[in-house]
Amino acid sequence: DAGVIQSPRHEVTEMGQEVTLRCKPISGHNSLFWYRQTMMRGLELLIYFNNNVPIDDSGMPEDRFSAKMPNASFSTLKIQPSEPRDSAVYFCASTLRTGVTGELFFGEGSRLTVL
Amino acid sequence: GIQVEQSPPDLILQEGANSTLRCNFSDSVNNLQWFHQNPWGQLINLFYIPSGTKQNGRLSATTVATERYSLLYISSSQTTDSGVYFCAVAYIIQGAQKLVFGQGTRLTINP
């Protein structure tokens, strides 16, 4: 069975440009999570969805970040406009059980560099 | 919120050695997971272990929920075991579910 699929794997963009990261969770999983990983702050939860509904977006750093989950098999994380401090690896993860108490499976990540 | 502390922060061993990584947490949790982040950055599930002991090949984990810690054992280390090991705990506070990662233990296995 396919795992969590993220795209793009690498993105290099210039400050001010819009960035869209994509995620396909494991089929049948009910919760989806977006994480950001940096050397300074480690792994941070940005937002998570239960059954396509955003539950906790308290980790979204500011209004430049937005996330959507239009259906059970697809989610996007958008940064507009991007800034150099957004450079990080962005992970998507999913769980079968709703919420954070289920077993978490990660995608391979999208490495974002904003120049 | 719950504090998660992992120790040691860094560990350097020779191939074939055994190691024990520790994860302490400051309050009751609903679950605990161990992950391995390999040198290519992939986060790989090792164990989903809210309590008890599990084994998978050379790796095993034990969580003693009443004493608020978990241990990850790696026996007969191989160079492919190198990377960062994270524990993550999930808990519910005031009806909200939270998941917190430790800062990780960086393991280097030298040939």
mmCIF file of C-alpha atoms in Angstrom:
data_model
loop_
_atom_site.group_PDB
_atom_site.id
_atom_site.type_symbol
_atom_site.label_atom_id
_atom_site.label_comp_id
_atom_site.label_asym_id
_atom_site.label_seq_id
_atom_site.Cartn_x
_atom_site.Cartn_y
_atom_site.Cartn_z
ATOM 1 C CA ASP A 1 0.000 0.000 0.000
ATOM 2 C CA ALA A 2 1.333 3.453 -0.852
ATOM 3 C CA GLY A 3 2.407 5.660 1.996
ATOM 4 C CA VAL A 4 1.846 9.366 2.391
ATOM 5 C CA ILE A 5 2.826 11.095 -0.839
ATOM 6 C CA GLN A 6 4.118 14.648 -0.925
ATOM 7 C CA SER A 7 5.075 16.935 -3.754
ATOM 8 C CA PRO A 8 7.249 18.627 -4.678
ATOM 9 C CA ARG A 9 10.192 17.000 -2.901
ATOM 10 C CA HIS A 10 12.278 20.124 -3.361
ATOM 11 C CA GLU A 11 11.255 23.682 -4.098
ATOM 12 C CA VAL A 12 13.489 26.694 -4.520
ATOM 13 C CA THR A 13 11.751 30.013 -4.929
ATOM 14 C CA GLU A 14 12.319 33.691 -4.483
ATOM 15 C CA MET A 15 10.963 35.797 -1.693
ATOM 16 C CA GLY A 16 7.463 37.009 -2.408
ATOM 17 C CA GLN A 17 6.463 34.086 -4.587
ATOM 18 C CA GLU A 18 3.561 31.788 -3.790
ATOM 19 C CA VAL A 19 4.409 28.248 -2.735
ATOM 20 C CA THR A 20 1.972 25.331 -2.790
ATOM 21 C CA LEU A 21 2.845 22.033 -1.181
ATOM 22 C CA ARG A 22 0.703 18.985 -1.788
ATOM 23 C CA CYS A 23 -0.088 15.852 0.156
ATOM 24 C CA LYS A 24 -1.976 12.638 -0.470
ATOM 25 C CA PRO A 25 -2.610 10.744 2.779
ATOM 26 C CA ILE A 26 -2.734 6.986 3.109
ATOM 27 C CA SER A 27 -6.017 5.713 1.719
ATOM 28 C CA GLY A 28 -8.592 5.262 4.460
ATOM 29 C CA HIS A 29 -6.822 7.448 6.984
ATOM 30 C CA ASN A 30 -9.033 9.931 8.746
ATOM 31 C CA SER A 31 -6.613 12.571 10.015
ATOM 32 C CA LEU A 32 -3.975 14.576 8.208
ATOM 33 C CA PHE A 33 -1.225 16.697 9.705
ATOM 34 C CA TRP A 34 1.174 19.314 8.380
ATOM 35 C CA TYR A 35 4.498 19.692 10.216
ATOM 36 C CA ARG A 36 7.465 21.983 9.702
ATOM 37 C CA GLN A 37 10.996 20.992 10.679
ATOM 38 C CA THR A 38 13.877 23.394 11.178
ATOM 39 C CA MET A 39 17.165 23.065 13.004
ATOM 40 C CA MET A 40 16.209 25.772 15.455
ATOM 41 C CA ARG A 41 12.663 24.698 16.334
ATOM 42 C CA GLY A 42 12.579 20.993 15.548
ATOM 43 C CA LEU A 43 9.268 19.481 14.460
ATOM 44 C CA GLU A 44 6.312 21.828 14.796
ATOM 45 C CA LEU A 45 2.687 20.953 14.146
ATOM 46 C CA LEU A 46 1.165 23.570 11.861
ATOM 47 C CA ILE A 47 -2.368 22.248 11.412
ATOM 48 C CA TYR A 48 -4.336 19.051 11.426
ATOM 49 C CA PHE A 49 -7.584 17.876 9.874
ATOM 50 C CA ASN A 50 -10.075 15.260 11.022
ATOM 51 C CA ASN A 51 -12.263 13.919 8.216
ATOM 52 C CA ASN A 52 -11.222 16.876 6.030
ATOM 53 C CA VAL A 53 -12.178 19.455 8.665
ATOM 54 C CA PRO A 54 -9.455 21.673 10.186
ATOM 55 C CA ILE A 55 -9.313 21.028 13.920
ATOM 56 C CA ASP A 56 -6.275 22.820 15.273
ATOM 57 C CA ASP A 57 -4.486 25.500 13.276
ATOM 58 C CA SER A 58 -2.848 27.161 16.258
ATOM 59 C CA GLY A 59 0.561 26.261 14.901
ATOM 60 C CA MET A 60 0.142 28.127 11.639
ATOM 61 C CA PRO A 61 2.715 30.890 11.977
ATOM 62 C CA GLU A 62 0.781 33.731 10.363
ATOM 63 C CA ASP A 63 -1.798 34.678 7.786
ATOM 64 C CA ARG A 64 0.631 34.023 4.960
ATOM 65 C CA PHE A 65 0.077 30.307 5.611
ATOM 66 C CA SER A 66 -3.121 28.532 4.657
ATOM 67 C CA ALA A 67 -4.097 24.882 4.374
ATOM 68 C CA LYS A 68 -7.004 23.140 2.738
ATOM 69 C CA MET A 69 -8.287 19.618 2.485
ATOM 70 C CA PRO A 70 -10.987 19.551 -0.199
ATOM 71 C CA ASN A 71 -11.393 15.783 -0.018
ATOM 72 C CA ALA A 72 -10.132 12.746 1.846
ATOM 73 C CA SER A 73 -7.260 12.133 -0.536
ATOM 74 C CA PHE A 74 -5.711 15.551 -0.998
ATOM 75 C CA SER A 75 -4.435 18.497 1.009
ATOM 76 C CA THR A 76 -2.458 21.627 0.223
ATOM 77 C CA LEU A 77 -0.338 23.963 2.296
ATOM 78 C CA LYS A 78 0.094 27.368 0.718
ATOM 79 C CA ILE A 79 2.489 30.156 1.624
ATOM 80 C CA GLN A 80 1.796 33.534 0.055
ATOM 81 C CA PRO A 81 3.973 35.551 -0.030
ATOM 82 C CA SER A 82 6.932 33.390 0.910
ATOM 83 C CA GLU A 83 9.833 34.717 2.978
ATOM 84 C CA PRO A 84 13.361 33.364 3.579
ATOM 85 C CA ARG A 85 12.438 32.412 7.154
ATOM 86 C CA ASP A 86 9.907 29.952 5.733
ATOM 87 C CA SER A 87 12.764 27.797 4.493
ATOM 88 C CA ALA A 88 12.307 24.396 6.127
ATOM 89 C CA VAL A 89 11.253 20.843 5.468
ATOM 90 C CA TYR A 90 7.484 20.498 5.473
ATOM 91 C CA PHE A 91 6.092 17.083 6.338
ATOM 92 C CA CYS A 92 2.636 15.736 5.854
ATOM 93 C CA ALA A 93 1.442 12.822 7.994
ATOM 94 C CA SER A 94 -1.732 10.827 8.383
ATOM 95 C CA THR A 95 -3.354 8.521 10.910
ATOM 96 C CA LEU A 96 -6.143 6.013 10.699
ATOM 97 C CA ARG A 97 -7.678 7.132 13.965
ATOM 98 C CA THR A 98 -9.060 10.670 14.120
ATOM 99 C CA GLY A 99 -6.999 13.077 16.137
ATOM 100 C CA VAL A 100 -3.448 12.882 17.379
ATOM 101 C CA THR A 101 -3.650 9.668 19.371
ATOM 102 C CA GLY A 102 -3.382 7.333 16.419
ATOM 103 C CA GLU A 103 -0.242 5.902 14.861
ATOM 104 C CA LEU A 104 1.334 8.612 12.721
ATOM 105 C CA PHE A 105 2.815 7.928 9.274
ATOM 106 C CA PHE A 106 4.925 10.595 7.577
ATOM 107 C CA GLY A 107 5.549 11.443 3.961
ATOM 108 C CA GLU A 108 9.073 12.042 2.706
ATOM 109 C CA GLY A 109 8.795 15.788 3.119
ATOM 110 C CA SER A 110 9.048 18.841 0.901
ATOM 111 C CA ARG A 111 12.258 20.813 1.319
ATOM 112 C CA LEU A 112 11.530 24.493 0.728
ATOM 113 C CA THR A 113 14.219 27.088 0.146
ATOM 114 C CA VAL A 114 13.160 30.704 -0.152
ATOM 115 C CA LEU A 115 15.904 32.983 -1.465
ATOM 116 C CA GLY B 1 1.641 21.428 28.269
ATOM 117 C CA ILE B 2 3.608 18.224 28.601
ATOM 118 C CA GLN B 3 7.392 18.409 28.435
ATOM 119 C CA VAL B 4 9.262 15.695 26.553
ATOM 120 C CA GLU B 5 12.951 15.185 27.189
ATOM 121 C CA GLN B 6 15.157 12.783 25.312
ATOM 122 C CA SER B 7 18.568 11.598 26.377
ATOM 123 C CA PRO B 8 21.315 11.505 25.505
ATOM 124 C CA PRO B 9 21.227 14.280 22.891
ATOM 125 C CA ASP B 10 24.116 12.664 21.018
ATOM 126 C CA LEU B 11 25.506 9.160 20.979
ATOM 127 C CA ILE B 12 28.460 7.846 19.012
ATOM 128 C CA LEU B 13 29.079 4.114 18.918
ATOM 129 C CA GLN B 14 30.989 1.505 17.010
ATOM 130 C CA GLU B 15 29.184 -0.966 14.812
ATOM 131 C CA GLY B 16 28.019 -3.941 16.847
ATOM 132 C CA ALA B 17 27.463 -2.022 20.072
ATOM 133 C CA ASN B 18 24.157 -1.866 21.916
ATOM 134 C CA SER B 19 22.419 1.367 22.885
ATOM 135 C CA THR B 20 19.569 2.616 25.017
ATOM 136 C CA LEU B 21 17.732 5.833 24.270
ATOM 137 C CA ARG B 22 15.413 7.395 26.799
ATOM 138 C CA CYS B 23 12.298 9.537 26.559
ATOM 139 C CA ASN B 24 10.873 11.173 29.687
ATOM 140 C CA PHE B 25 7.541 12.947 29.746
ATOM 141 C CA SER B 26 6.098 15.151 32.418
ATOM 142 C CA ASP B 27 2.486 13.926 32.630
ATOM 143 C CA SER B 28 0.091 11.154 31.587
ATOM 144 C CA VAL B 29 -0.112 10.529 27.851
ATOM 145 C CA ASN B 30 -2.519 8.760 25.520
ATOM 146 C CA ASN B 31 0.133 7.330 23.282
ATOM 147 C CA LEU B 32 3.827 7.375 22.546
ATOM 148 C CA GLN B 33 5.640 6.722 19.309
ATOM 149 C CA TRP B 34 9.278 6.300 18.368
ATOM 150 C CA PHE B 35 10.559 7.482 14.989
ATOM 151 C CA HIS B 36 13.863 7.229 13.179
ATOM 152 C CA GLN B 37 14.862 10.099 10.909
ATOM 153 C CA ASN B 38 17.496 8.716 8.589
ATOM 154 C CA PRO B 39 20.310 10.775 7.058
ATOM 155 C CA TRP B 40 18.097 11.440 4.017
ATOM 156 C CA GLY B 41 15.492 13.068 6.224
ATOM 157 C CA GLN B 42 12.806 10.398 6.089
ATOM 158 C CA LEU B 43 10.784 9.920 9.284
ATOM 159 C CA ILE B 44 10.143 6.239 9.778
ATOM 160 C CA ASN B 45 7.815 4.682 12.320
ATOM 161 C CA LEU B 46 9.516 2.374 14.732
ATOM 162 C CA PHE B 47 7.017 1.726 17.497
ATOM 163 C CA TYR B 48 3.571 2.816 18.572
ATOM 164 C CA ILE B 49 3.819 2.003 22.259
ATOM 165 C CA PRO B 50 1.627 3.743 24.845
ATOM 166 C CA SER B 51 2.601 1.046 27.357
ATOM 167 C CA GLY B 52 4.364 -2.291 27.597
ATOM 168 C CA THR B 53 7.145 -3.757 25.495
ATOM 169 C CA LYS B 54 7.433 -4.409 21.775
ATOM 170 C CA GLN B 55 10.196 -5.882 19.687
ATOM 171 C CA ASN B 56 11.004 -5.665 16.013
ATOM 172 C CA GLY B 57 14.208 -7.406 15.025
ATOM 173 C CA ARG B 58 17.183 -5.704 16.669
ATOM 174 C CA LEU B 59 14.993 -2.946 18.053
ATOM 175 C CA SER B 60 12.748 -3.055 21.054
ATOM 176 C CA ALA B 61 10.907 -0.472 23.105
ATOM 177 C CA THR B 62 9.436 -0.326 26.559
ATOM 178 C CA THR B 63 7.072 2.298 27.913
ATOM 179 C CA VAL B 64 6.359 2.521 31.631
ATOM 180 C CA ALA B 65 3.446 4.914 31.568
ATOM 181 C CA THR B 66 3.080 5.079 35.361
ATOM 182 C CA GLU B 67 6.663 6.269 35.670
ATOM 183 C CA ARG B 68 6.477 8.488 32.600
ATOM 184 C CA TYR B 69 9.294 7.203 30.495
ATOM 185 C CA SER B 70 10.021 5.081 27.469
ATOM 186 C CA LEU B 71 13.198 3.343 26.371
ATOM 187 C CA LEU B 72 14.331 2.366 22.904
ATOM 188 C CA TYR B 73 16.919 -0.409 22.701
ATOM 189 C CA ILE B 74 19.074 -1.004 19.660
ATOM 190 C CA SER B 75 21.178 -4.139 19.705
ATOM 191 C CA SER B 76 24.110 -5.005 17.449
ATOM 192 C CA SER B 77 24.087 -1.517 15.895
ATOM 193 C CA GLN B 78 24.657 -1.123 12.178
ATOM 194 C CA THR B 79 25.746 1.961 10.273
ATOM 195 C CA THR B 80 22.243 2.163 8.813
ATOM 196 C CA ASP B 81 20.941 2.813 12.326
ATOM 197 C CA SER B 82 22.550 6.248 12.216
ATOM 198 C CA GLY B 83 20.225 9.214 12.308
ATOM 199 C CA VAL B 84 18.014 10.997 14.778
ATOM 200 C CA TYR B 85 15.558 9.149 16.978
ATOM 201 C CA PHE B 86 12.465 11.023 18.116
ATOM 202 C CA CYS B 87 9.810 10.135 20.600
ATOM 203 C CA ALA B 88 6.430 11.805 20.341
ATOM 204 C CA VAL B 89 3.671 11.819 22.918
ATOM 205 C CA ALA B 90 -0.012 12.542 22.452
ATOM 206 C CA TYR B 91 -2.271 13.819 25.182
ATOM 207 C CA ILE B 92 -5.597 15.517 25.686
ATOM 208 C CA ILE B 93 -5.875 18.731 27.626
ATOM 209 C CA GLN B 94 -9.131 20.624 28.134
ATOM 210 C CA GLY B 95 -10.683 18.637 25.320
ATOM 211 C CA ALA B 96 -7.926 19.496 22.841
ATOM 212 C CA GLN B 97 -5.592 16.837 21.491
ATOM 213 C CA LYS B 98 -1.895 17.642 21.416
ATOM 214 C CA LEU B 99 1.132 15.860 20.018
ATOM 215 C CA VAL B 100 4.601 16.839 21.188
ATOM 216 C CA PHE B 101 7.943 15.680 19.834
ATOM 217 C CA GLY B 102 11.124 15.469 21.843
ATOM 218 C CA GLN B 103 14.246 17.152 20.529
ATOM 219 C CA GLY B 104 15.708 13.823 19.478
ATOM 220 C CA THR B 105 18.804 11.732 20.069
ATOM 221 C CA ARG B 106 21.384 11.861 17.294
ATOM 222 C CA LEU B 107 22.945 8.425 16.908
ATOM 223 C CA THR B 108 26.108 7.913 14.897
ATOM 224 C CA ILE B 109 27.288 4.369 14.253
ATOM 225 C CA ASN B 110 30.858 4.186 12.993
ATOM 226 C CA PRO B 111 32.077 1.201 10.964
#
